[in-house]
């Protein structure tokens, strides 16, 4: 089993739609969690950190379920500019690899 | 603020040639990382460094060497390039993973080995 797994995608949604991405991680000792977005041929950029209590930033909401080892990202009112690949990233403290990246889920928001 | 700067941005090599990729960060971060990203795959860690003078192997270290002689710089070397090393290489830095600080990435080096 991969350490971090994500919905395979791609997701093709119309503008204004709500879309949810799922991510699961295998190491219960994982300590911190992030969602990054990566545009085509660009570097990953931090979208938001994920806190145990859940957090929201505008149209984006992240949730963490430690018991199920599951992270989600919800995007409301999708914009064309949201088209990108979304990477789930888990920081496994005490492990040499530290940050472990999921393979990403690609989103295309269509006009 | 420059953040994380990678040089060069693009490079084409012939099999067997050597080269060094440079990563520089101006945020006084302790940790630095080199990743490679291939089509359809997530980022894979090549090597990382937890501080000046220290390096460690990541998930895919074979064929690469690294050095961290100065805190702000992390060099990735290919001693004898192979076509399998054609990839996009990203450098990243973070304050320290012991606190939930995210990584900051450079804008990548696109390397082709012919």
mmCIF file of C-alpha atoms in Angstrom, chain B residues 21-108:
data_model
loop_
_atom_site.group_PDB
_atom_site.id
_atom_site.type_symbol
_atom_site.label_atom_id
_atom_site.label_comp_id
_atom_site.label_asym_id
_atom_site.label_seq_id
_atom_site.Cartn_x
_atom_site.Cartn_y
_atom_site.Cartn_z
ATOM 1 C CA UNK B 21 21.995 21.500 -10.093
ATOM 2 C CA UNK B 22 22.086 24.350 -7.620
ATOM 3 C CA UNK B 23 19.423 25.227 -5.109
ATOM 4 C CA UNK B 24 19.652 28.370 -3.011
ATOM 5 C CA UNK B 25 17.266 29.597 -0.324
ATOM 6 C CA UNK B 26 17.282 32.901 1.523
ATOM 7 C CA UNK B 27 14.814 32.026 4.288
ATOM 8 C CA UNK B 28 17.372 30.585 6.725
ATOM 9 C CA UNK B 29 15.658 27.195 6.528
ATOM 10 C CA UNK B 30 17.348 24.227 8.152
ATOM 11 C CA UNK B 31 15.894 21.524 5.939
ATOM 12 C CA UNK B 32 16.373 21.239 2.205
ATOM 13 C CA UNK B 33 15.191 18.591 -0.228
ATOM 14 C CA UNK B 34 15.640 17.434 -3.788
ATOM 15 C CA UNK B 35 12.719 15.770 -5.557
ATOM 16 C CA UNK B 36 12.124 14.467 -9.024
ATOM 17 C CA UNK B 37 8.741 14.425 -10.718
ATOM 18 C CA UNK B 38 7.914 12.182 -13.650
ATOM 19 C CA UNK B 39 4.716 12.135 -15.726
ATOM 20 C CA UNK B 40 1.826 10.509 -13.869
ATOM 21 C CA UNK B 41 3.815 10.182 -10.677
ATOM 22 C CA UNK B 42 4.032 12.176 -7.510
ATOM 23 C CA UNK B 43 7.149 13.871 -6.292
ATOM 24 C CA UNK B 44 9.784 11.396 -5.155
ATOM 25 C CA UNK B 45 12.456 12.375 -2.693
ATOM 26 C CA UNK B 46 16.025 11.921 -3.916
ATOM 27 C CA UNK B 47 18.083 13.289 -1.019
ATOM 28 C CA UNK B 48 17.523 15.693 1.793
ATOM 29 C CA UNK B 49 19.521 17.641 4.330
ATOM 30 C CA UNK B 50 18.680 18.515 7.909
ATOM 31 C CA UNK B 51 21.380 21.136 8.209
ATOM 32 C CA UNK B 52 24.688 22.428 6.978
ATOM 33 C CA UNK B 53 27.149 19.605 6.426
ATOM 34 C CA UNK B 54 24.567 16.807 6.661
ATOM 35 C CA UNK B 55 22.761 14.864 3.950
ATOM 36 C CA UNK B 56 20.625 11.739 3.826
ATOM 37 C CA UNK B 57 19.129 9.462 1.206
ATOM 38 C CA UNK B 58 15.520 9.638 0.205
ATOM 39 C CA UNK B 59 13.356 7.263 -1.770
ATOM 40 C CA UNK B 60 15.303 7.300 -5.072
ATOM 41 C CA UNK B 61 18.949 8.256 -4.353
ATOM 42 C CA UNK B 62 20.757 6.023 -6.848
ATOM 43 C CA UNK B 63 22.739 7.895 -9.474
ATOM 44 C CA UNK B 64 22.730 11.171 -7.525
ATOM 45 C CA UNK B 65 24.972 12.818 -4.978
ATOM 46 C CA UNK B 66 24.377 15.921 -2.900
ATOM 47 C CA UNK B 67 26.285 18.378 -0.797
ATOM 48 C CA UNK B 68 25.282 21.033 1.740
ATOM 49 C CA UNK B 69 28.447 22.979 2.402
ATOM 50 C CA UNK B 70 26.543 26.157 3.222
ATOM 51 C CA UNK B 71 23.198 26.387 4.939
ATOM 52 C CA UNK B 72 21.620 28.307 2.086
ATOM 53 C CA UNK B 73 22.773 26.005 -0.728
ATOM 54 C CA UNK B 74 21.961 22.414 -1.601
ATOM 55 C CA UNK B 75 23.637 20.916 -4.652
ATOM 56 C CA UNK B 76 22.461 17.889 -6.600
ATOM 57 C CA UNK B 77 25.012 16.123 -8.763
ATOM 58 C CA UNK B 78 24.669 13.626 -11.561
ATOM 59 C CA UNK B 79 28.035 11.960 -12.063
ATOM 60 C CA UNK B 80 27.135 9.986 -15.198
ATOM 61 C CA UNK B 81 23.762 10.979 -16.584
ATOM 62 C CA UNK B 82 21.412 8.282 -17.846
ATOM 63 C CA UNK B 83 18.201 8.637 -19.912
ATOM 64 C CA UNK B 84 16.227 7.379 -16.889
ATOM 65 C CA UNK B 85 17.200 10.588 -15.122
ATOM 66 C CA UNK B 86 15.228 12.683 -17.582
ATOM 67 C CA UNK B 87 12.786 14.442 -15.291
ATOM 68 C CA UNK B 88 11.752 17.669 -13.682
ATOM 69 C CA UNK B 89 13.745 18.326 -10.524
ATOM 70 C CA UNK B 90 12.384 20.407 -7.680
ATOM 71 C CA UNK B 91 14.241 21.729 -4.709
ATOM 72 C CA UNK B 92 12.392 22.617 -1.531
ATOM 73 C CA UNK B 93 13.185 23.955 1.898
ATOM 74 C CA UNK B 94 11.397 24.082 5.209
ATOM 75 C CA UNK B 95 12.077 25.599 8.589
ATOM 76 C CA UNK B 96 11.960 22.261 10.338
ATOM 77 C CA UNK B 97 9.545 19.346 10.023
ATOM 78 C CA UNK B 98 9.187 19.125 13.793
ATOM 79 C CA UNK B 99 6.765 21.964 13.573
ATOM 80 C CA UNK B 100 3.971 21.887 11.001
ATOM 81 C CA UNK B 101 5.676 24.213 8.572
ATOM 82 C CA UNK B 102 5.123 23.580 4.875
ATOM 83 C CA UNK B 103 7.794 23.319 2.258
ATOM 84 C CA UNK B 104 8.703 26.090 -0.140
ATOM 85 C CA UNK B 105 9.603 25.019 -3.644
ATOM 86 C CA UNK B 106 11.831 26.342 -6.368
ATOM 87 C CA UNK B 107 10.353 26.568 -9.844
ATOM 88 C CA UNK B 108 12.082 23.450 -11.106
#
